[in-house]
XYZ file of C-alpha atoms in Angstrom:
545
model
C -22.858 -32.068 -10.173
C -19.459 -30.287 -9.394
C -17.832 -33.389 -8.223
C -18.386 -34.906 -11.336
C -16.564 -32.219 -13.153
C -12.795 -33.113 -14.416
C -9.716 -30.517 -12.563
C -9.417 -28.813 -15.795
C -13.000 -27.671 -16.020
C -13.411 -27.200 -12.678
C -10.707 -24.541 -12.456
C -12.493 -22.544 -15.240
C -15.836 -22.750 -13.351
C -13.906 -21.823 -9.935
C -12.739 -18.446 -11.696
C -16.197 -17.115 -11.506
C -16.954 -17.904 -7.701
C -16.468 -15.123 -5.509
C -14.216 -15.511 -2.146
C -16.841 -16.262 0.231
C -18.241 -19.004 -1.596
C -15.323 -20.512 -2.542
C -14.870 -20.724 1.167
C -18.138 -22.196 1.649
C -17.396 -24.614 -1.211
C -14.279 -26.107 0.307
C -15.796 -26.496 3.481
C -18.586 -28.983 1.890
C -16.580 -31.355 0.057
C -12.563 -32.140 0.301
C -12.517 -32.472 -3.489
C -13.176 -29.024 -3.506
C -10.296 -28.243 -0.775
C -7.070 -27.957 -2.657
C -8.354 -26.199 -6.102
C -10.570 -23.578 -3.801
C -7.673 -22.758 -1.735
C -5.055 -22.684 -4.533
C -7.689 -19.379 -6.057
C -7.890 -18.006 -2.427
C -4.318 -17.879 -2.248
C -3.106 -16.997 -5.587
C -3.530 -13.186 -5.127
C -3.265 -11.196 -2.111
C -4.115 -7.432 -2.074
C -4.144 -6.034 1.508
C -5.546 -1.995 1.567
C -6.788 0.351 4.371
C -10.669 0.671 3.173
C -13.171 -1.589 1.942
C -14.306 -2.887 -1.669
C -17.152 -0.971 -3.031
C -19.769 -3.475 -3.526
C -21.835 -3.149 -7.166
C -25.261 -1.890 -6.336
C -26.817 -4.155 -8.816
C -26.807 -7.662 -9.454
C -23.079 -7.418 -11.336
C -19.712 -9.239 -10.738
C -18.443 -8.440 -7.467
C -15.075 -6.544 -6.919
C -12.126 -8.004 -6.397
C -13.448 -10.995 -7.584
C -10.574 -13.283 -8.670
C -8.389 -11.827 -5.868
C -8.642 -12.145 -1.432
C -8.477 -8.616 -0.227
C -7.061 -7.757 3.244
C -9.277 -4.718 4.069
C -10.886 -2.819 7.026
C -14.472 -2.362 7.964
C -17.176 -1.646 5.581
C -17.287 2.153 4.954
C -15.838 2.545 8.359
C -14.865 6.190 8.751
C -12.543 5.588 11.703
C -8.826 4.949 10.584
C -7.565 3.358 13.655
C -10.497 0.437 14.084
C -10.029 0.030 10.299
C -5.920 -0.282 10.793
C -7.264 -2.628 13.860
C -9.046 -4.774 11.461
C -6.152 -4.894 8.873
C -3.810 -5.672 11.617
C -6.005 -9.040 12.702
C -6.959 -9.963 9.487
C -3.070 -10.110 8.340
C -1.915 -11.699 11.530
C -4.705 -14.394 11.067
C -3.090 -14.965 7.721
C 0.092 -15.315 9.060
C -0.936 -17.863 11.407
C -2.458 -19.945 8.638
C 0.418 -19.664 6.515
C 2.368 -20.671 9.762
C 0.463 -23.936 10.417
C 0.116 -25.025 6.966
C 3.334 -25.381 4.901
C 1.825 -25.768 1.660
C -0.051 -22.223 1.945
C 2.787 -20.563 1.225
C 3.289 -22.132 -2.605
C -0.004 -20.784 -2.970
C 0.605 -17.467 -3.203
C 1.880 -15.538 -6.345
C 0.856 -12.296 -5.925
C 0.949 -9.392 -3.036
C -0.591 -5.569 -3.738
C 0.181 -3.712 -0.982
C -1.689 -0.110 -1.298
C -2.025 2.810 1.573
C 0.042 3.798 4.709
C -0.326 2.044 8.007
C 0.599 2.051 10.900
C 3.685 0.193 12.776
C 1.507 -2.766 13.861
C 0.354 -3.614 10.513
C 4.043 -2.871 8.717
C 4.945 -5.828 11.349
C 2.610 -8.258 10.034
C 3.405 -7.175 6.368
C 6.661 -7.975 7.180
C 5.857 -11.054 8.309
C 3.593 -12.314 5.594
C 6.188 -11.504 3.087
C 8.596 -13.198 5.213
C 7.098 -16.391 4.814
C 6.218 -16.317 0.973
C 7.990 -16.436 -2.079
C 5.727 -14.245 -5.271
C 5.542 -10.992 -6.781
C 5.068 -8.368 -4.590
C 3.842 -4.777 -5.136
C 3.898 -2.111 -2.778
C 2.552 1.573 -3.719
C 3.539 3.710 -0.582
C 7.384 4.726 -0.840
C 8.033 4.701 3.136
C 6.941 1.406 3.246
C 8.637 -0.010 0.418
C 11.862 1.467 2.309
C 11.139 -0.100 5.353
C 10.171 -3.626 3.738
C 13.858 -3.600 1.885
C 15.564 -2.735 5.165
C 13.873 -5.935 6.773
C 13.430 -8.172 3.906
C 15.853 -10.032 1.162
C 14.273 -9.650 -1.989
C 15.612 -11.689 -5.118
C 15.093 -9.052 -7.802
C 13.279 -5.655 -6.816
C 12.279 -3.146 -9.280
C 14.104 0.437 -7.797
C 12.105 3.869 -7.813
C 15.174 6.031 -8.090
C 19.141 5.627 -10.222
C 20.279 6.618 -6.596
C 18.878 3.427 -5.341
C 22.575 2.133 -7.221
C 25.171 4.557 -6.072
C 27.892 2.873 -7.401
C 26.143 1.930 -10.846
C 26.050 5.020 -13.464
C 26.542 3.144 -16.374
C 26.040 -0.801 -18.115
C 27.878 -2.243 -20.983
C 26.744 -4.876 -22.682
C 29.105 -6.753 -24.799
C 27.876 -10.084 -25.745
C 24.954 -11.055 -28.347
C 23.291 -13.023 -25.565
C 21.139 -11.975 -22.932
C 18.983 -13.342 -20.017
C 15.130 -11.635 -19.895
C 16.114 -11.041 -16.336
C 18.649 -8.359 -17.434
C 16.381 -6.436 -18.576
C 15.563 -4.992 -15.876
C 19.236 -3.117 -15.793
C 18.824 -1.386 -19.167
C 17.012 2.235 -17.504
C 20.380 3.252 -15.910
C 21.562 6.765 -16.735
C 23.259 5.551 -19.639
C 23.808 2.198 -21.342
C 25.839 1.019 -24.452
C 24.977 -1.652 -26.433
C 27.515 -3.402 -28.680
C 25.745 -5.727 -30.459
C 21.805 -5.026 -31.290
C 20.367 -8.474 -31.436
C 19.652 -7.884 -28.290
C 16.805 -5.936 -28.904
C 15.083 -9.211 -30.291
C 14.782 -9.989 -26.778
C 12.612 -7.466 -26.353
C 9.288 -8.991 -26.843
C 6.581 -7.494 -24.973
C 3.217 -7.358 -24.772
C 2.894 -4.106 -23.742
C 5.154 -1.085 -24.572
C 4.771 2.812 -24.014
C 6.233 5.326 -26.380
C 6.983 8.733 -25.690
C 7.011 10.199 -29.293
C 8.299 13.892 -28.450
C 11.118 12.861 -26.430
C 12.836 10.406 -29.368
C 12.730 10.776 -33.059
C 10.406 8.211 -34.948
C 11.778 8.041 -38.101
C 15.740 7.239 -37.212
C 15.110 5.722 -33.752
C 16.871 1.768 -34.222
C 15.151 0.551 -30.988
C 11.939 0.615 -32.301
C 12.242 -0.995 -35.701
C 14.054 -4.146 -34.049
C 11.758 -4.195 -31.295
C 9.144 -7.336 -32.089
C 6.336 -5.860 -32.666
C 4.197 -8.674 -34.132
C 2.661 -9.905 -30.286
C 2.323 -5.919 -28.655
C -0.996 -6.000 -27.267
C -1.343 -3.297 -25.170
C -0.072 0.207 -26.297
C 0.459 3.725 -24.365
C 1.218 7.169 -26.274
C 2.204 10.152 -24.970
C 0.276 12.542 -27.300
C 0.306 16.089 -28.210
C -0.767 18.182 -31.625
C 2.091 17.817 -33.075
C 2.467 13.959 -32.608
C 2.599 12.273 -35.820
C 0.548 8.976 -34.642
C 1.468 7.375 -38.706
C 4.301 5.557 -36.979
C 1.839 3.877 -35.462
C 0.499 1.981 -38.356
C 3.723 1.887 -40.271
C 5.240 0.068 -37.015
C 2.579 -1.791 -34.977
C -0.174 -4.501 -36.432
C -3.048 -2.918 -35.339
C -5.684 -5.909 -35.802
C -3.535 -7.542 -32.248
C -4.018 -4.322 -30.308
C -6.113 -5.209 -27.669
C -5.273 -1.948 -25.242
C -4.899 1.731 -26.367
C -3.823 4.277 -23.864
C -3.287 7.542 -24.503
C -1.536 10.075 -21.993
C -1.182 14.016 -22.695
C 1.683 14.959 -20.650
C 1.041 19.205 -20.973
C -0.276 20.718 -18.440
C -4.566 21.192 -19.021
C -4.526 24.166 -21.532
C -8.304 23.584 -23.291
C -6.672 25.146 -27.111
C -4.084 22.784 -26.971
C -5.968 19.176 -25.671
C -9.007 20.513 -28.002
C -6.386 19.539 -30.829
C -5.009 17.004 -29.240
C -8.285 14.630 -28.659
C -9.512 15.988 -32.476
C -5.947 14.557 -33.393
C -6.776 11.119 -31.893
C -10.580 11.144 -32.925
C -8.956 11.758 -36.334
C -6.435 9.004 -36.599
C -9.273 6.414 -35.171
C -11.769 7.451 -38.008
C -9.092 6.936 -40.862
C -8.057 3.394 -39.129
C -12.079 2.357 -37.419
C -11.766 -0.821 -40.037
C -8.317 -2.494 -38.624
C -8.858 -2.027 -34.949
C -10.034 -6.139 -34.242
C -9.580 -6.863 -31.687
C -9.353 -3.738 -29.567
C -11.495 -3.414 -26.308
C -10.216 -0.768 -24.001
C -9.370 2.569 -24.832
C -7.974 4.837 -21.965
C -7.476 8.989 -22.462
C -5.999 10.978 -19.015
C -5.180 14.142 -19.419
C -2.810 16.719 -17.208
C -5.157 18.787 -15.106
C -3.358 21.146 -12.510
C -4.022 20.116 -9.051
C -5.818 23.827 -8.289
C -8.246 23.361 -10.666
C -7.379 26.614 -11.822
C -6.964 27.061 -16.198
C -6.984 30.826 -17.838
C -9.627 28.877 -20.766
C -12.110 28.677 -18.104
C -14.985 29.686 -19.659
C -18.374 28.387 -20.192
C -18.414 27.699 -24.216
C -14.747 25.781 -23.741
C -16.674 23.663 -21.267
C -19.518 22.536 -23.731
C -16.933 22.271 -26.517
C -15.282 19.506 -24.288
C -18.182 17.500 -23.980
C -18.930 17.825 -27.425
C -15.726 16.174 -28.291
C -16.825 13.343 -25.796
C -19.536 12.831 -28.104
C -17.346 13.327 -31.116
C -15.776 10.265 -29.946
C -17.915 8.336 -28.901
C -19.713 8.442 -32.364
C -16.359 7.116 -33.513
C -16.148 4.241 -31.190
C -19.452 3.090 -32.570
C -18.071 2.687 -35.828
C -14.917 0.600 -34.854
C -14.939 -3.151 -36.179
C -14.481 -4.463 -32.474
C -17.988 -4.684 -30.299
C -17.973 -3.452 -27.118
C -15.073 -0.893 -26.697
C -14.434 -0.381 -22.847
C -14.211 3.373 -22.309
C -11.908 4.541 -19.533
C -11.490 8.937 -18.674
C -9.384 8.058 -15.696
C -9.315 12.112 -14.497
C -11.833 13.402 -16.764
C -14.155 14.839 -13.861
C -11.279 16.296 -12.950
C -10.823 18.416 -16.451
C -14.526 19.415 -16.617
C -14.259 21.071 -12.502
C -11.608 23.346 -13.927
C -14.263 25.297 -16.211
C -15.717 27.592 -13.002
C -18.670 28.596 -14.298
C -20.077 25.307 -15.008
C -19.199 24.192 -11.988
C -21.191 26.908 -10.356
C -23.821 25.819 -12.009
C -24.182 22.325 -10.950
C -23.527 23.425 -7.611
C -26.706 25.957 -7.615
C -28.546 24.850 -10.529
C -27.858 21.185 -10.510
C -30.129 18.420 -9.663
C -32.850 18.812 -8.398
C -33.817 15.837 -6.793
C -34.547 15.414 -3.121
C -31.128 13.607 -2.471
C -29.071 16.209 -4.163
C -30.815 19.381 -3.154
C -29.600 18.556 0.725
C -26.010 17.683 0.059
C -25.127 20.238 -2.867
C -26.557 22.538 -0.284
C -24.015 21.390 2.407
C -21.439 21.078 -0.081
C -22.089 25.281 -0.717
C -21.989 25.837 2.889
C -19.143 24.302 3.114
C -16.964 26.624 0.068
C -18.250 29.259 1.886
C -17.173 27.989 5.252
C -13.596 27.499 4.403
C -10.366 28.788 2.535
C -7.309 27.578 0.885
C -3.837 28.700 0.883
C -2.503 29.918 -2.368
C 1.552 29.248 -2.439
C 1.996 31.284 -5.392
C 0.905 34.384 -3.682
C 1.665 33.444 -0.147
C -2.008 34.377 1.292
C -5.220 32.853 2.325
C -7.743 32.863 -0.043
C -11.730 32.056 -0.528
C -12.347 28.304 -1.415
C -14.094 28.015 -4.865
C -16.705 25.888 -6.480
C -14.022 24.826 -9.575
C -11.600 24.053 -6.412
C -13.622 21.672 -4.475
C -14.860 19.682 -6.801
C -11.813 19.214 -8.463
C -10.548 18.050 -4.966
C -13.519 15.968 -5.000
C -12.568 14.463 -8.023
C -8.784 13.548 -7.276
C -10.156 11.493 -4.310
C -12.918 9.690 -6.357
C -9.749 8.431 -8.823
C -8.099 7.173 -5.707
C -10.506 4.733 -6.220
C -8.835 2.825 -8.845
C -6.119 0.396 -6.972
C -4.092 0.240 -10.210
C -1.602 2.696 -10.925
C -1.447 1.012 -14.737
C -3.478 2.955 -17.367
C -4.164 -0.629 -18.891
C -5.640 -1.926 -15.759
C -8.226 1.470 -14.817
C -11.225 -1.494 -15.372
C -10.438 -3.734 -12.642
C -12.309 -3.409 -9.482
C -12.524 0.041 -7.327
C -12.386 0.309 -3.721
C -14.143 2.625 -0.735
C -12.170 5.740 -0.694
C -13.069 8.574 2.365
C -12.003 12.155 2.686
C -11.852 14.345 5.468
C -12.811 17.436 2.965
C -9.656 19.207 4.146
C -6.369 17.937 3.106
C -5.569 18.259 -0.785
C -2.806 17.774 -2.822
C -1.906 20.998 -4.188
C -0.866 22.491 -0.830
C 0.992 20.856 2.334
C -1.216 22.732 4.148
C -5.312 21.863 4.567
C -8.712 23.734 3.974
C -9.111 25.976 6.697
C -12.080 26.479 8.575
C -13.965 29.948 9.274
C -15.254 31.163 12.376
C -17.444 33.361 9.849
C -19.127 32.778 6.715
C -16.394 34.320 4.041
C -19.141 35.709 1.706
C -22.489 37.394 2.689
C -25.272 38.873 0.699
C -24.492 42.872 1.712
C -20.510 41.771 1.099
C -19.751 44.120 -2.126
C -23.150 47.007 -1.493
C -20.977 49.061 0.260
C -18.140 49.003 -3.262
C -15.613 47.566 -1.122
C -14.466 43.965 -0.743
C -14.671 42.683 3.115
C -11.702 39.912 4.076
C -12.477 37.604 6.818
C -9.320 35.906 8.821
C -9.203 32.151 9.817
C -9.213 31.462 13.179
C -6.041 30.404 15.149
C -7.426 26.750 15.945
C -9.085 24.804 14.133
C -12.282 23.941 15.488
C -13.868 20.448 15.005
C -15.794 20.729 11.546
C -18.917 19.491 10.532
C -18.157 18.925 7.093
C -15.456 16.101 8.240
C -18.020 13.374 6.930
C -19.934 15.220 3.736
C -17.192 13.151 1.358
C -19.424 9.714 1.147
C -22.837 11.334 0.734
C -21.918 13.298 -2.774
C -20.815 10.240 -4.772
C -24.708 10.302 -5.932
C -24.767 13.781 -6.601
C -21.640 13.028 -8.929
C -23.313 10.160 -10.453
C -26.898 12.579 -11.173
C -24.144 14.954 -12.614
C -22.796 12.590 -14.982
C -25.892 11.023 -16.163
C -26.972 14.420 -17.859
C -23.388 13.607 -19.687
C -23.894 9.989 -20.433
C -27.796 10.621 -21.894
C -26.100 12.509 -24.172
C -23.428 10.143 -25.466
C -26.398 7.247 -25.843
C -28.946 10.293 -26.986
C -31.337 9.687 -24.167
C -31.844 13.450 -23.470
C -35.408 13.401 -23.387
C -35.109 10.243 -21.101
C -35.869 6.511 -21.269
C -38.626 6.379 -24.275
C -41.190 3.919 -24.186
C -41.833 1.728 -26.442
C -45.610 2.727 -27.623
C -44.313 6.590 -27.744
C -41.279 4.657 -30.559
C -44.229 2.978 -32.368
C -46.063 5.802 -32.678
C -43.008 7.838 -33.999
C -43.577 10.939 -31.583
C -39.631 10.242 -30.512
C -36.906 7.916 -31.450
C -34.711 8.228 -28.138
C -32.180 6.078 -27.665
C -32.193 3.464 -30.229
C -29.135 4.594 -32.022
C -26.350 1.556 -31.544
C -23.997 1.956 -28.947
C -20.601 0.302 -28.741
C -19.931 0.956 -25.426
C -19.687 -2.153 -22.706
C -18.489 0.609 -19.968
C -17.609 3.814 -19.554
C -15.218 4.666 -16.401
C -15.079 8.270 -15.723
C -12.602 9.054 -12.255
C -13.791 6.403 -10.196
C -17.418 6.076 -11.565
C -18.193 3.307 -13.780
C -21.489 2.909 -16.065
C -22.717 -0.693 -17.455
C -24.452 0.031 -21.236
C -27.016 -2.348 -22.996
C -29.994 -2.523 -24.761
C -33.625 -2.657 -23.163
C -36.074 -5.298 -25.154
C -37.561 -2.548 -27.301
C -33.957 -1.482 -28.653
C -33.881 1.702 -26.501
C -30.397 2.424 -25.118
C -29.877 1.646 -21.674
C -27.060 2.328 -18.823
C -26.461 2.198 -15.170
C -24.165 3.316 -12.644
C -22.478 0.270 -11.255
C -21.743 1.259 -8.199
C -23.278 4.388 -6.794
């Protein structure tokens, strides 16, 4: 039936086949050849880890793109650097053999370190291509520029151009390409038509570093196509230039970044600031359908707020809303917290809770266990004091937490939706301190530790012994998921479970069957998938854990 299909349509079905069968397809007929290997090629993303595959019967990951990975939830760097190194040079080889490969590709994503082997074959592959490249890992990007000729390259640093401090332009005409030139230390522009140039789809405002009202860039900046928006918000952001300046019925893509460091007061107002501004404009928001809110938590974990009633106050304002995404003209808003699990581990208390009073199931009463044994097992070295201190519950999990949102390959706040990958931790590094978790020779608490009215300090051993907890990472992504859940009942109002329908009939509970405009909700690497069951209960899942 496929061979009967005209190239046009046949593209559009070919975007929904995933890699391996568009492999498989091209092998069965050479009609199939060339528009199965042009989708193959078109995108290239080459990581350390593996794709997380969805545990139910959803799109796969990284399906529209041919990922260059390691083994499958392999915990051993160098066979999974092995396995990068032969799937890249097998690449090469192709691309070698057949000249019209090369055309193919328009895209490379280049994301972790490697080692020198695989920088070789990187080097190579890029070598032999002509497309977009992105690389996230500074070193290599250095290296790549020292061995490659790029046309146009996008420069992390104004040092990058020593001998450029400063670009005039003069005439009313300008190339898009010159763009790129305009973020120098300074820049005069003579004539400003050529701001109408500046027609983007996406554009990110920082609202406390320029003034609104008599800013000129802004009002000649065409506004009329923006589709994707990012605003760095605070309480005393006035968010009315918004609507005075940008046609809200186009937005398609609403990010909103608070800069501050985490103070709970301060991002209370802040997110009752936004929920505000989204009630008073629910009816002109059209086309919107992703809606992304990070926040500024310090890398300790650590805030002075801390306490227990701040916590529940947060989550309340989750629900808060949420209610007010249900009443936004555009179905099916896609939710996205991208470091929210990291906010709620800074509240201590709360965390001590889930780790001694959390689930209860069979799964998570082994590994919160371990996890316990581990805080008490270790310490952490505070820089601001200079000493060793006793790991914490609010600590590790918010260290848990970072690495979960290094599951997210994009580094865009518009893109936190696309596919996730298999992320591992060794439980010991962290990215508050150069220097790891150490491990004790002792247990640093016991029971009799504070009978006696005095405080008893245990020193770290010398060397570091091998530790047991090395491997505990990729065990607790279902106790995270079991923690979340008691969040997520709440947001759909299933907190006395999935209701069945006779108990709905008979009106002993109405559970659930509130409407939800919801399509996902990504929370730090965790996504869940919301519909309806056939009796009009409200139903999720956890899409990949």
């Amino acid at each position: 039936m496929l061979t009967q299909l005209s190239p046009v349509i046949l593209d559009r079905v070919l975007e929904y086949v995933d890699p391996t069968s568009l492999v498989n397809l091209a092998c069965t007929n050479y009609q199939f050849y060339s528009p199965c290997l042009a989708k193959l090629y078109r995108e290239i993303v080459v990581f350390s880890t593996c794709s997380l595959v969805p545990k139910t019967h959803r799109k796969l990951s990284f399906n529209d793109k041919t990922v260059i990975c390691g083994l499958s939830q392999c915990h051993d760097t160098v066979k999974n650097l092995k396995m990068v190194e032969v799937r890249l040079s097998a690449l090469n080889s192709a691309l070698s053999i057949n000249s019209d490969l090369p055309n193919l590709v328009k895209k490379v994503s280049v994301f972790d370190t490697f080692n020198q082997a695989v920088d070789n074959e990187i080097v190579q592959l890029l070598g032999k291509i002509s497309a977009n490249v992105y690389v996230e890992n500074d070193k290599l990007r250095k290296y790549l520029k020292s061995k490659i000729s790029f046309n146009s390259i996008i420069v992390d640093h104004v040092s990058d151009f020593k001998d450029i401090d400063e670009l005039d332009i003069r005439t009313g005409h300008c190339e898009q390409k010159q763009l790129f030139f305009s973020k120098k230390r300074s820049y005069v522009i003579q004539n400003p038509s050529f701001f109408s140039y500046l027609k983007k789809n996406s554009l990110k405002i920082f609202p406390t570093s320029i003034n609104i009202d008599r800013n000129t860039e802004l009002s000649v900046i065409d506004m009329q196509h923006l589709k994707n928006l990012e605003v760095s918000l605070d309480p005393h952001t006035n968010l009315d230039f918004i609507t005075k300046s940008i046609d809200l019925y186009r937005l398609q893509k609403l990010s909103i970044v608070q800069p501050d460091l985490y103070d709970h007061n301060r991002n209370e107002k802040t997110d009752l600031k936004l929920i505000e501004w989204l009630s008073l404009h629910a009816n002109e928001f059209r086309s919107l359908s992703y809606l992304s809110i990070s926040y500024n938590p310090p890398l300790t974990g650590q805030i002075v707020d801390e306490f227990e009633g701040n916590y529940l106050k947060k989550i309340e304002v989750l629900e808060t809303l949420v209610n007010v995404i249900n009443t936004l003209a555009t179905p099916k808003i896609n939710l996205v917290l991208p470091n929210y699990l990291e906010v709620l581990s800074c509240y201590e208390q709360p965390m001590n809770n889930l780790m001694w009073n959390g689930c209860k199931c069979g799964y998570c009463s082994v590994w919160l266990e371990k996890l316990d044994d581990f805080v008490n097992f270790h310490k952490y070295f505070d820089e601001s004091s200079n000493y060793w201190k006793d790991l914490n519950n609010a600590i590790t999990l918010n260290s848990l937490a970072q690495n979960y949102r290094c599951r997210y390959l994009a580094r865009n706040n518009f893109d936190m939706c696309g596919s996730v990958r298999f992320q591992n931790w060794d439980f010991h590094t962290n990215h508050f301190a150069p220097i790891q978790f150490q491990c004790c020779s002792l247990q640093t608490v016991y029971e009799s530790e504070y009978n006696d009215g005095r405080e008893i300090y245990f020193d770290t051993s010398s060397t570091q012994a091998p530790c047991q907890y090395r491997q505990l990472f990729i065990h607790l992504d279902i106790c995270m998921v079991h923690y979340l859940q008691g969040i997520v009942n709440k947001l759909v109002r299933l907190d006395r479970g999935n209701a069945e329908s006779f108990e709905i009939t008979d009106g002993d509970i109405n559970d659930g069957d509130e409407p939800i405009n919801l399509q996902n909700l990504y929370v730090s690497g965790f996504r869940f998938a919301f519909d309806k069951e056939m009796n009009g209960t409200n139903f999720y899942e956890s899409y990949y854990d």
